[in-house]
mmCIF file of C-alpha atoms in Angstrom:
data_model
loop_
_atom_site.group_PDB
_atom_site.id
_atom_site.type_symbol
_atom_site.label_atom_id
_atom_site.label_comp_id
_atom_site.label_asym_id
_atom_site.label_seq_id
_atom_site.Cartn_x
_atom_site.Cartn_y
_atom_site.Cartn_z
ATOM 1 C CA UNK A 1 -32.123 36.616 79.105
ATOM 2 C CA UNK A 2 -33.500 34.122 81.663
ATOM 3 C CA UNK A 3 -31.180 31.495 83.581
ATOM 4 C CA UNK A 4 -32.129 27.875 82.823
ATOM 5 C CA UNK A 5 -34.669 26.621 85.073
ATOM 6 C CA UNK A 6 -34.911 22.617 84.604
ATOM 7 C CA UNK A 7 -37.638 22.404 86.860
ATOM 8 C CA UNK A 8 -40.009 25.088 85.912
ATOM 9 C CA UNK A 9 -39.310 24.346 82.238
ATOM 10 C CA UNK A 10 -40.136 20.587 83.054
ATOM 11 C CA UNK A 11 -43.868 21.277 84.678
ATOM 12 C CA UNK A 12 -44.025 23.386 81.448
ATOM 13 C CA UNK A 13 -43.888 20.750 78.990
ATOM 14 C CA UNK A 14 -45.754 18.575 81.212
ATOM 15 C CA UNK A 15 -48.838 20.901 80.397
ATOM 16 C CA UNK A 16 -48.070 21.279 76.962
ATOM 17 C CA UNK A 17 -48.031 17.315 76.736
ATOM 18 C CA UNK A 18 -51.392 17.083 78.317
ATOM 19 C CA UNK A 19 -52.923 19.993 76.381
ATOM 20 C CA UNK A 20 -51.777 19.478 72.632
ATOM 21 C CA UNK A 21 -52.997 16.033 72.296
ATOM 22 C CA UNK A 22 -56.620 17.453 73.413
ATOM 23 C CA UNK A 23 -56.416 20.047 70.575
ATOM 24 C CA UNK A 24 -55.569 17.757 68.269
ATOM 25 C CA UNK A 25 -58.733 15.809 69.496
ATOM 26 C CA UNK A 26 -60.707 18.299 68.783
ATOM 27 C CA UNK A 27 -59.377 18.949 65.354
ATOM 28 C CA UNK A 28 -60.208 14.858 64.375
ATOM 29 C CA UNK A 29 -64.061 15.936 66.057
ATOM 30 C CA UNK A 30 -63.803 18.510 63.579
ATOM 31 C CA UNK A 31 -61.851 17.055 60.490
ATOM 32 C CA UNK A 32 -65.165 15.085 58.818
ATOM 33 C CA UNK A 33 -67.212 18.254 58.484
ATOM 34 C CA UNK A 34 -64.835 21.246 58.056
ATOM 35 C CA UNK A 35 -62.377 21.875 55.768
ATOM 36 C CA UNK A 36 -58.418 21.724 56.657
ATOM 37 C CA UNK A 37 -57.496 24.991 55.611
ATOM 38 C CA UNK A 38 -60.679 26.646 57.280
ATOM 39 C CA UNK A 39 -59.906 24.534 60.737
ATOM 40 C CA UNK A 40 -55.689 26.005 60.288
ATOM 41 C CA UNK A 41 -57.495 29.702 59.753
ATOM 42 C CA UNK A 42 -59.545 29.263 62.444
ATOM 43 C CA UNK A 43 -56.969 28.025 64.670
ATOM 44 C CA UNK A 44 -54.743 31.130 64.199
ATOM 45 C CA UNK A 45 -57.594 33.639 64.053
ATOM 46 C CA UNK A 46 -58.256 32.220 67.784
ATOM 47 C CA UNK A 47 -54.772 32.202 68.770
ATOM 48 C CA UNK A 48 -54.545 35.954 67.555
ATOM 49 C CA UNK A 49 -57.646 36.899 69.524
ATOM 50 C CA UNK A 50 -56.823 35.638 72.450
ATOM 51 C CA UNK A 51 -52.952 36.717 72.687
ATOM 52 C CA UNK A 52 -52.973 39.639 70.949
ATOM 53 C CA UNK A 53 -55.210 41.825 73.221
ATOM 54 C CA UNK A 54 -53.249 40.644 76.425
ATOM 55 C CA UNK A 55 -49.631 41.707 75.025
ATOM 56 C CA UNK A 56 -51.617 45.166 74.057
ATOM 57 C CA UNK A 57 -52.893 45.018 77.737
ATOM 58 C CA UNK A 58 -49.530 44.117 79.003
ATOM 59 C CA UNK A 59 -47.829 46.565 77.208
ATOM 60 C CA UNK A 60 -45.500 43.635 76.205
ATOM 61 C CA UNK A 61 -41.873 44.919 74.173
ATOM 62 C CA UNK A 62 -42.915 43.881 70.735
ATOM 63 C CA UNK A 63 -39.316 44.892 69.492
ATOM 64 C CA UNK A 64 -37.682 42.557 67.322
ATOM 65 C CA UNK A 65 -34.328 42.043 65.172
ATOM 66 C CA UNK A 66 -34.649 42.025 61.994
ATOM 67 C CA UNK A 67 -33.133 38.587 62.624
ATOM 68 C CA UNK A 68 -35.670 37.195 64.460
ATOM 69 C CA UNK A 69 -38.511 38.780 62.625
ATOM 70 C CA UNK A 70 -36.946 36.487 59.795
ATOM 71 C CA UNK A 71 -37.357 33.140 61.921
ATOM 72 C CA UNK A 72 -40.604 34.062 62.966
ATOM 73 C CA UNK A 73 -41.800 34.232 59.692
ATOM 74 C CA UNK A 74 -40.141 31.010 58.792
ATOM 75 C CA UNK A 75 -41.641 29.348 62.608
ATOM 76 C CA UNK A 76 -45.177 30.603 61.635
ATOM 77 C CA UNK A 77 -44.457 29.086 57.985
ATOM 78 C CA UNK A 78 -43.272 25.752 59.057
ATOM 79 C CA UNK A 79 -46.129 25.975 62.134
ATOM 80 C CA UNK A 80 -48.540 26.327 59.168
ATOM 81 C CA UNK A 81 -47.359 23.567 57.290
ATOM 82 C CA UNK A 82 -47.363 20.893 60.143
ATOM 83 C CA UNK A 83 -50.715 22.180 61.032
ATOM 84 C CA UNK A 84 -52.496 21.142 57.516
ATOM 85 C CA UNK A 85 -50.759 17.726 57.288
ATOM 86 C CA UNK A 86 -51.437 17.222 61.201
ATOM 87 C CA UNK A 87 -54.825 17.727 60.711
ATOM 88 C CA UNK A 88 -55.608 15.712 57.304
ATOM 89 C CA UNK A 89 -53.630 13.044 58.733
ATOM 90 C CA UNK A 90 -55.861 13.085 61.603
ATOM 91 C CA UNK A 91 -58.688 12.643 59.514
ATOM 92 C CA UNK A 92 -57.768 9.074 58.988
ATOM 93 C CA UNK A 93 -55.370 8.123 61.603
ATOM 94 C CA UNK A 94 -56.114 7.700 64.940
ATOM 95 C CA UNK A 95 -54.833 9.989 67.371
ATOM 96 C CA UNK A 96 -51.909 7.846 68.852
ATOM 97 C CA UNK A 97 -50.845 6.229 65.373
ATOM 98 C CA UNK A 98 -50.513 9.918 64.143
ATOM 99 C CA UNK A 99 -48.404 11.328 66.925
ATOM 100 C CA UNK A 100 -46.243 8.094 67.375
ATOM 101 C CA UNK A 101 -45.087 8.481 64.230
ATOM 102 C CA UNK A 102 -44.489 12.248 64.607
ATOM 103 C CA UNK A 103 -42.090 11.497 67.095
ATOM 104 C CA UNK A 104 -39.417 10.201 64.472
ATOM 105 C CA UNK A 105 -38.730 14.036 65.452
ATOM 106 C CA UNK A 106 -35.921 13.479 67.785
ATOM 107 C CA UNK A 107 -33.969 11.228 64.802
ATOM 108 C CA UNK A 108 -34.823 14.066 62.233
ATOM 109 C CA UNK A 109 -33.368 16.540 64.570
ATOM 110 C CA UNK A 110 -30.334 14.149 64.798
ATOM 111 C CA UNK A 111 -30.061 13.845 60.435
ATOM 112 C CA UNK A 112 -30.460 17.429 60.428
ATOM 113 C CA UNK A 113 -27.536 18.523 62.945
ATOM 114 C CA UNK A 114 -25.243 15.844 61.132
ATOM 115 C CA UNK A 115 -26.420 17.384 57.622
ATOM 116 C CA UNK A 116 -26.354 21.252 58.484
ATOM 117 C CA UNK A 117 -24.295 21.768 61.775
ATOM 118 C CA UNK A 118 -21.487 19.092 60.994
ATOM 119 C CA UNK A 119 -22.103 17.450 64.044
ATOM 120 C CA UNK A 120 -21.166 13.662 65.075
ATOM 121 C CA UNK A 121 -23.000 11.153 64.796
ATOM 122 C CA UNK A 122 -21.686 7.881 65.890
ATOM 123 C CA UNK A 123 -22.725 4.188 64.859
ATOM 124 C CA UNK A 124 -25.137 3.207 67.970
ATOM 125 C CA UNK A 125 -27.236 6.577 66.893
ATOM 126 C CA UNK A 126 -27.299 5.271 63.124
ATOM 127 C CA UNK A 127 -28.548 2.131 64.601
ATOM 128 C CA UNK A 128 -30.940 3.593 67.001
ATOM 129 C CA UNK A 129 -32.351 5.438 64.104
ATOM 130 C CA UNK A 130 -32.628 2.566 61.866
ATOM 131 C CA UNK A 131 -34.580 0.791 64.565
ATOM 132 C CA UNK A 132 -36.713 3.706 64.844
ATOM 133 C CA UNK A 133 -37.509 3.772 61.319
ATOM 134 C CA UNK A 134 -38.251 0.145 61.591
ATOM 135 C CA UNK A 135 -40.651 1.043 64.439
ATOM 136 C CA UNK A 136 -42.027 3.818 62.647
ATOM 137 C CA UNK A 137 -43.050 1.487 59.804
ATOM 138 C CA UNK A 138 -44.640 -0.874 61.745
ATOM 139 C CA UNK A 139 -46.949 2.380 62.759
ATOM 140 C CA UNK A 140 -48.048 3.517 59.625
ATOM 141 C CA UNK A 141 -48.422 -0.400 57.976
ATOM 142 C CA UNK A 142 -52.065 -0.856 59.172
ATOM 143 C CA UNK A 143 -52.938 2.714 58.235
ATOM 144 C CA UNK A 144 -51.019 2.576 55.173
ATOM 145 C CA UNK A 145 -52.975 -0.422 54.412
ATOM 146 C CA UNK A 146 -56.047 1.337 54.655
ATOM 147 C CA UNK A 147 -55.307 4.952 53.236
ATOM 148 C CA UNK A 148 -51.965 5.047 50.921
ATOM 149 C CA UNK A 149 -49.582 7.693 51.028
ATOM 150 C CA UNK A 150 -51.843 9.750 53.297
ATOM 151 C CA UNK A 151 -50.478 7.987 56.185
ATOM 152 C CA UNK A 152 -46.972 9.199 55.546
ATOM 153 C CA UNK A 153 -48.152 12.906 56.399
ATOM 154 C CA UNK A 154 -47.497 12.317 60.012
ATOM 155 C CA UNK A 155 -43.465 12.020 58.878
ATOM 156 C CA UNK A 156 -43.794 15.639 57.023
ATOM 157 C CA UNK A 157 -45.460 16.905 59.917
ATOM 158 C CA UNK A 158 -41.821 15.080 62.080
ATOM 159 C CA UNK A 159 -39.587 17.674 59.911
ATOM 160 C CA UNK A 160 -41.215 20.485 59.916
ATOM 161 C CA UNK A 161 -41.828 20.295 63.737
ATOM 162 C CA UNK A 162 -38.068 19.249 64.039
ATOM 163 C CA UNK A 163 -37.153 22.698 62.541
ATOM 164 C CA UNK A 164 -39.703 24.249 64.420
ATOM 165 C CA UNK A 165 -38.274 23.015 67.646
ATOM 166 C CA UNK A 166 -34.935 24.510 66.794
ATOM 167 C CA UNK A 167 -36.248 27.917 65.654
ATOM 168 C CA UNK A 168 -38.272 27.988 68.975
ATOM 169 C CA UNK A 169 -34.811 27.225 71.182
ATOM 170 C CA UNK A 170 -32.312 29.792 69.049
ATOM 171 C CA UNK A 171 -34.801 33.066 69.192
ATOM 172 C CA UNK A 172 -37.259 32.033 72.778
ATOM 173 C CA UNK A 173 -34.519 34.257 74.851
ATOM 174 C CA UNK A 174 -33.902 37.152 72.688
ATOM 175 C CA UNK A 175 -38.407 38.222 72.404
ATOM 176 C CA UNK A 176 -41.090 37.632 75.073
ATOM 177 C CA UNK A 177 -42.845 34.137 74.546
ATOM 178 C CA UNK A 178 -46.467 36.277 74.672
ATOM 179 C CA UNK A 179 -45.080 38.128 71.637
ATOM 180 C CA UNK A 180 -43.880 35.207 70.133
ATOM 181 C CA UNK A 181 -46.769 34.186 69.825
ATOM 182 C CA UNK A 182 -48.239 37.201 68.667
ATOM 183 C CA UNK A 183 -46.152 37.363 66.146
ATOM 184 C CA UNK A 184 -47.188 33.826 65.356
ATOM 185 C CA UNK A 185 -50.931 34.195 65.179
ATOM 186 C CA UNK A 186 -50.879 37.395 63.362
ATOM 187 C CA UNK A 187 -48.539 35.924 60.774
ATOM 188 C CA UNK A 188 -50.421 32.724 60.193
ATOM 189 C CA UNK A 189 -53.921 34.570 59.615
ATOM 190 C CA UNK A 190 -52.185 36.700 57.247
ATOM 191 C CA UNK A 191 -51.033 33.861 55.557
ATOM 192 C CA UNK A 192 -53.480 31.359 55.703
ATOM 193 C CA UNK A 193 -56.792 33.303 55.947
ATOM 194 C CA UNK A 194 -56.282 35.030 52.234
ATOM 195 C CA UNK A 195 -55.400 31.642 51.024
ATOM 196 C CA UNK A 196 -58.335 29.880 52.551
ATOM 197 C CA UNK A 197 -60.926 32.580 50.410
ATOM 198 C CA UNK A 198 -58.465 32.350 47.523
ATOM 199 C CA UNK A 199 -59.238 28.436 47.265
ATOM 200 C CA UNK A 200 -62.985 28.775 48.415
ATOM 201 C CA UNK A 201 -63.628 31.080 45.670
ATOM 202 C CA UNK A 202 -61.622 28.691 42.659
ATOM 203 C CA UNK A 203 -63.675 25.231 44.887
ATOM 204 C CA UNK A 204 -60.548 23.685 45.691
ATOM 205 C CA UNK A 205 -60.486 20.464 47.815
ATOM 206 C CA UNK A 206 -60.224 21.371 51.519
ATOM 207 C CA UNK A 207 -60.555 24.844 50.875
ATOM 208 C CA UNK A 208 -64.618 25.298 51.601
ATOM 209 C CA UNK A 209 -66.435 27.034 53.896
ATOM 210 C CA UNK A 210 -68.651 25.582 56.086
ATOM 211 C CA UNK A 211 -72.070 25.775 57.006
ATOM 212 C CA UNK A 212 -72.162 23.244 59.447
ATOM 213 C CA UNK A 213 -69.570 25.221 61.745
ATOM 214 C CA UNK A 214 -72.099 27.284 63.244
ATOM 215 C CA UNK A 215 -72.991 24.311 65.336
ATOM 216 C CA UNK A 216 -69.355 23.150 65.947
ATOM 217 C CA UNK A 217 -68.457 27.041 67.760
ATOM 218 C CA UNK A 218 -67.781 25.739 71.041
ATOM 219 C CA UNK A 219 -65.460 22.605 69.785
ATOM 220 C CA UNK A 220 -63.161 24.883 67.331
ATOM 221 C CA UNK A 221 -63.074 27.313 70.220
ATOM 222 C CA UNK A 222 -61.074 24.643 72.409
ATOM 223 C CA UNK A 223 -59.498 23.914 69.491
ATOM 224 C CA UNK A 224 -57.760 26.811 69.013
ATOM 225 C CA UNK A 225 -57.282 28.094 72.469
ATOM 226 C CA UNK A 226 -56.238 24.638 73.773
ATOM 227 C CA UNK A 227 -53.747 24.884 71.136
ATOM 228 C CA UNK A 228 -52.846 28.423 72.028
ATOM 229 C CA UNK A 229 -52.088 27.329 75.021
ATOM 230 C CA UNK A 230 -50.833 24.395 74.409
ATOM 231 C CA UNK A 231 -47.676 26.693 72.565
ATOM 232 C CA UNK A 232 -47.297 28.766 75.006
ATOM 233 C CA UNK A 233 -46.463 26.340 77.451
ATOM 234 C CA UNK A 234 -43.960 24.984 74.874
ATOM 235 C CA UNK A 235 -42.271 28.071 73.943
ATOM 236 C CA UNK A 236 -41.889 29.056 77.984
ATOM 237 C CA UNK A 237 -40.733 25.856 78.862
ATOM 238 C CA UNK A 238 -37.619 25.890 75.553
ATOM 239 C CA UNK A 239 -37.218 29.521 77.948
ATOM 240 C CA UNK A 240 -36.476 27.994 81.020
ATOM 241 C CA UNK A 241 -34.592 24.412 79.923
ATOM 242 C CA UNK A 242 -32.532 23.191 76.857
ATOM 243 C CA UNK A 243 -34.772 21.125 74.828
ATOM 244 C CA UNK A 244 -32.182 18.452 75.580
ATOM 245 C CA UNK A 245 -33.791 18.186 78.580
ATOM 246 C CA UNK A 246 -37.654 18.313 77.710
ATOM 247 C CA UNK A 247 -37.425 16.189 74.659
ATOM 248 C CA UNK A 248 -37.674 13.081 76.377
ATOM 249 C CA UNK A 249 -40.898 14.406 78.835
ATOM 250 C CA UNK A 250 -42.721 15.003 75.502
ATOM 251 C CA UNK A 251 -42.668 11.385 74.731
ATOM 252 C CA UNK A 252 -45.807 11.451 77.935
ATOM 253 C CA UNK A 253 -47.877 12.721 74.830
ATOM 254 C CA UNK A 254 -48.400 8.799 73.239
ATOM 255 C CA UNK A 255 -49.607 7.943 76.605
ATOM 256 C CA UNK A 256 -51.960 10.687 76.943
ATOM 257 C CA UNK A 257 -53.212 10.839 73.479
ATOM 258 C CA UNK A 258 -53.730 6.956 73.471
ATOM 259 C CA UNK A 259 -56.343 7.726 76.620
ATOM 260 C CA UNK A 260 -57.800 10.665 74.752
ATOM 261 C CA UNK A 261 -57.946 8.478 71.643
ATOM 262 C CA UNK A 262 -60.073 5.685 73.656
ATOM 263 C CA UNK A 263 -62.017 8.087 75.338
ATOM 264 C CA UNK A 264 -63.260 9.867 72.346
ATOM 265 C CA UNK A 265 -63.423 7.865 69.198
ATOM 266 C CA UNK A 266 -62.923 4.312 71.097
ATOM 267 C CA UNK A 267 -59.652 3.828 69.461
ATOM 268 C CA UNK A 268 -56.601 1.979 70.647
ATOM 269 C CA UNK A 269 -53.416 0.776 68.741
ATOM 270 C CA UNK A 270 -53.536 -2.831 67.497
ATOM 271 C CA UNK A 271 -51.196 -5.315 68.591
ATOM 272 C CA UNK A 272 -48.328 -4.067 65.566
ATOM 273 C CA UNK A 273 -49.205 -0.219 65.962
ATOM 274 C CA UNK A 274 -48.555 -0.691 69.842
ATOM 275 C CA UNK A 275 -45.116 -2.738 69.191
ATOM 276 C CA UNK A 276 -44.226 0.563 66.765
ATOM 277 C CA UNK A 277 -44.875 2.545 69.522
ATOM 278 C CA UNK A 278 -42.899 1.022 71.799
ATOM 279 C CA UNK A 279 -39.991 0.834 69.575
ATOM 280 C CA UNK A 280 -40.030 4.430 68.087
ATOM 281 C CA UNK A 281 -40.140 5.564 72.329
ATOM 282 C CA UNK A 282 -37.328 3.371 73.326
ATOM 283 C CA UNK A 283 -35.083 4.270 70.022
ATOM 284 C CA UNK A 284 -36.149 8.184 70.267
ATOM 285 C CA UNK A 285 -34.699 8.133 74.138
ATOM 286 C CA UNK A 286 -31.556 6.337 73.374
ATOM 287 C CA UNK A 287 -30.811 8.944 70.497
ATOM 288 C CA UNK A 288 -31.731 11.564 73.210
ATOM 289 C CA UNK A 289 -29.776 9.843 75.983
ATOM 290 C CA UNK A 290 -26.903 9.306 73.547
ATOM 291 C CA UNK A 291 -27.005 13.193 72.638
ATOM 292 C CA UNK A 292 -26.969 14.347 75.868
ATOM 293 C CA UNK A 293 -24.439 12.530 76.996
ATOM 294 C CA UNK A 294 -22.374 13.675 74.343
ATOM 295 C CA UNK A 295 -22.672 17.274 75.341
ATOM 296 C CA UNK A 296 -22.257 16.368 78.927
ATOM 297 C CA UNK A 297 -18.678 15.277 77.620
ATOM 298 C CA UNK A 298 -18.290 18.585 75.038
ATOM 299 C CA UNK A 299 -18.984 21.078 78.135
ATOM 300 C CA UNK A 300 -16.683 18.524 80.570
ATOM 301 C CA UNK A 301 -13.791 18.983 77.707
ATOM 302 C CA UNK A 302 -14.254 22.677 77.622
#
């Protein structure tokens, strides 16, 4: 068990915010020649290489509840799942549009304790969510316009990050984050990577393998050890703080991505997409503010 430490935890997800968007950059590079579900195998396959052999080195404790075995499963599942929306929507969305709209998170997270955990939720966070959801809309409209339904994927890739986030904070104290993650990239290749052959061999859509990857080495090599990294910083950082904390520093990935997003593909938000953006920000750290300033007056009650 380690004692919270705010500021450790907040240079943490400082990193992570800088580093995730980048992967994700290099998964749009990727996204027009590869297939999704080869880019997800690959991604795990690299994560497992390069953690795996330094908990064996390390002699990390691999011991696990039974209990946490079970949400690690169900982390690496959900991990999966935002991963292959993440990276179709990417294929079509640029990089700021995408991840603005994945940030309807904190609301989801809100919805979720209010369905599942019985917890309040008063009228201003209603209306902060409602304005979110307005702002959220006014993200997706010009890619809707262009691509359907496909840009809705970013909101799929919200909830299953939103459960994510929660898994992460309820088990990150009881195993080491190294063998977290571990357990995370061996999981997800023994998920995905019999899948991916499964659908190669019966030609379905997105399952293929590639040709032209043995040109692309050095790109999905970032892309999976930026992203490696990326979670590691994520997971230590939900050690050392409550996520009530580092939920609002992860907002600095919009900023960041919209930079990678010029720098790389010459993209930048129109004038609606960049109103959306501001709105779902503002509305995401008023439901945050409102939250923890409701537990502030829980643990003053106490």
């Amino acid at each position: 068990m380690s004692q919270d430490r705010p500021l450790l935890g907040i240079l943490l997800i400082i990193g992570f915010c800088i580093l995730a968007p980048l992967g994700d950059a290099m998964a749009k590079l990727l996204g027009g020649s590869n297939g999704v579900i080869e880019l997800v195998a690959y991604r795990f396959i690299i994560q497992s290489l390069i953690v795996v052999p330094i908990v064996l080195f390390a002699r990390t404790d691999m011991r696990a509840s039974p209990r946490v075995l079970g949400f690690t499963f169900l982390r690496t599942s959900l991990h999966i799942a935002s991963t292959i929306m993440l990276f179709i929507a990417l294929r079509y969305i640029p990089l700021a549009e995408t991840l603005a709209i994945v940030f309807i998170m904190p609301i989801i997270m809100m919805f979720l304790g209010w369905f599942f955990l019985n917890e309040t939720v008063g009228p201003r966070r209603i209306l902060a969510a409602g304005v979110a959801f307005f702002g959220t809309m006014l993200v997706i409209q010009p890619s809707f316009a262009l691509v359907g339904m496909t840009a809705l994927l970013p909101i799929g890739v919200a909830f299953a990050f939103a459960v994510f986030m929660i898994i992460t904070r309820v088990i990150s104290r009881e195993v080491d984050p190294m063998a977290l993650q571990a357990f995370n990239g061996i999981v997800g290749v023994a998920l995905v990577v019999p899948l991916w052959f499964v659908g190669a061999h019966f030609g379905w859509t997105d399952f293929q393998i590639t040709t032209s990857v043995n040109n692309q080495w050095g790109i999905i090599i970032l892309m999976g050890g930026i992203g490696t990294v990326a979670h590691l910083l994520m997971t230590w950082s939900l050690r050392f703080a409550p996520s009530s904390t580092l939920a609002p520093m992860q907002y600095l990935e919009i900023p960041i991505a919209t930079v990678y997003g010029y720098l790389l593909f010459n993209d930048l938000p129109n004038g609606v997409a960049a109103l959306g953006i501001t709105i779902v920000i503002a509305s995401g750290l008023y439901i945050i503010y409102r939250e923890s300033r409701l537990a502030s007056a829980l643990q003053a009650a106490e």
